[in-house]
Amino acid sequence: MVRGDPGAADGAHIALVFDRRASDDPDPASMSSSTAGGGWEKTSWPEVVGLSVEEAKKIILKDKPDADIIVLPVGTPVTKDFRPDRVRIFVDTVAETPHVG
């Protein structure tokens, strides 16, 4: 599921991406111990910083097919509740020339 895609064209770039996913090959910098399955869960996707929103979504959804991806402008206030299925992508790049009309 992808929500709140505020005009994120392919030229929009990722500022931050974070939340959780299951992984068989943990990266210590972005993993935390999982209490449920005894494995590891990824808590961020630093590899998508600088990619287009669509590219980032593909990578995240490949890793976590049930992710609820939310695209927001950088600086948008967000709730502090934790949802293990939520991944927020913060964007800050203007992808096209703004115009009147």
XYZ file of C-alpha atoms in Angstrom:
101
model
C 0.000 0.000 0.000
C 1.292 3.482 -0.860
C -0.320 6.632 0.520
C 0.255 10.374 0.512
C 2.334 10.598 -2.654
C 2.357 14.455 -2.843
C 3.224 14.914 -6.506
C 6.219 12.631 -6.144
C 7.351 12.239 -9.717
C 10.246 10.020 -10.730
C 12.603 12.983 -10.254
C 11.761 13.389 -6.558
C 14.518 12.109 -4.309
C 14.451 10.454 -0.920
C 15.614 12.355 2.133
C 14.921 9.699 4.782
C 13.384 6.249 4.914
C 12.846 4.141 7.994
C 10.906 1.412 9.760
C 11.234 -2.399 9.912
C 11.557 -5.473 7.694
C 12.572 -9.103 8.124
C 15.973 -10.129 6.764
C 18.091 -13.250 6.602
C 21.328 -11.293 6.124
C 21.457 -8.643 8.861
C 23.403 -5.407 8.463
C 24.462 -4.507 12.026
C 24.108 -0.772 11.325
C 20.422 -1.070 10.452
C 19.242 -4.158 12.339
C 17.721 -4.887 15.696
C 17.003 -8.171 17.413
C 13.555 -9.623 16.838
C 11.786 -11.096 19.833
C 9.089 -12.939 17.876
C 10.977 -14.985 15.304
C 14.429 -15.094 16.850
C 15.838 -13.522 13.667
C 16.747 -9.990 12.700
C 14.638 -7.094 11.471
C 15.910 -4.256 9.340
C 14.996 -0.840 10.733
C 16.021 1.420 7.826
C 16.905 1.465 4.133
C 19.917 3.786 3.801
C 20.590 2.335 0.350
C 17.575 4.178 -1.118
C 18.685 7.690 -0.129
C 19.130 9.660 -3.377
C 16.918 7.320 -5.455
C 13.589 8.304 -6.971
C 10.479 7.624 -4.916
C 9.393 4.874 -7.321
C 12.787 3.124 -7.121
C 12.738 3.328 -3.315
C 9.203 1.913 -3.173
C 10.222 -1.050 -5.340
C 13.180 -1.883 -3.090
C 11.162 -1.529 0.113
C 8.211 -3.534 -1.218
C 10.574 -6.260 -2.459
C 11.952 -6.558 1.078
C 8.600 -6.029 2.824
C 5.595 -6.744 0.556
C 3.076 -5.781 3.252
C 4.649 -2.364 3.879
C 2.301 0.587 4.257
C 4.476 3.176 2.476
C 3.677 6.819 3.152
C 5.388 9.574 1.119
C 5.637 12.942 2.895
C 7.473 16.249 2.424
C 10.503 16.681 4.703
C 9.442 18.388 7.929
C 5.883 17.067 7.934
C 4.710 16.438 11.509
C 4.092 12.740 12.139
C 2.632 10.719 14.974
C 5.027 9.057 17.413
C 3.189 5.731 17.512
C 5.119 2.708 16.252
C 3.590 0.538 13.542
C 5.841 -2.298 12.308
C 4.218 -2.265 8.850
C 4.637 1.495 8.260
C 7.506 2.942 6.235
C 7.686 6.707 5.824
C 9.578 8.197 2.884
C 10.424 11.875 3.288
C 11.074 13.813 0.058
C 12.481 17.292 -0.484
C 13.248 17.696 -4.198
C 11.157 19.632 -6.718
C 10.834 17.269 -9.687
C 9.237 19.588 -12.247
C 9.052 23.308 -12.935
C 6.235 24.870 -10.891
C 3.802 26.920 -12.955
C 0.571 28.883 -12.601
C -2.615 27.223 -13.737
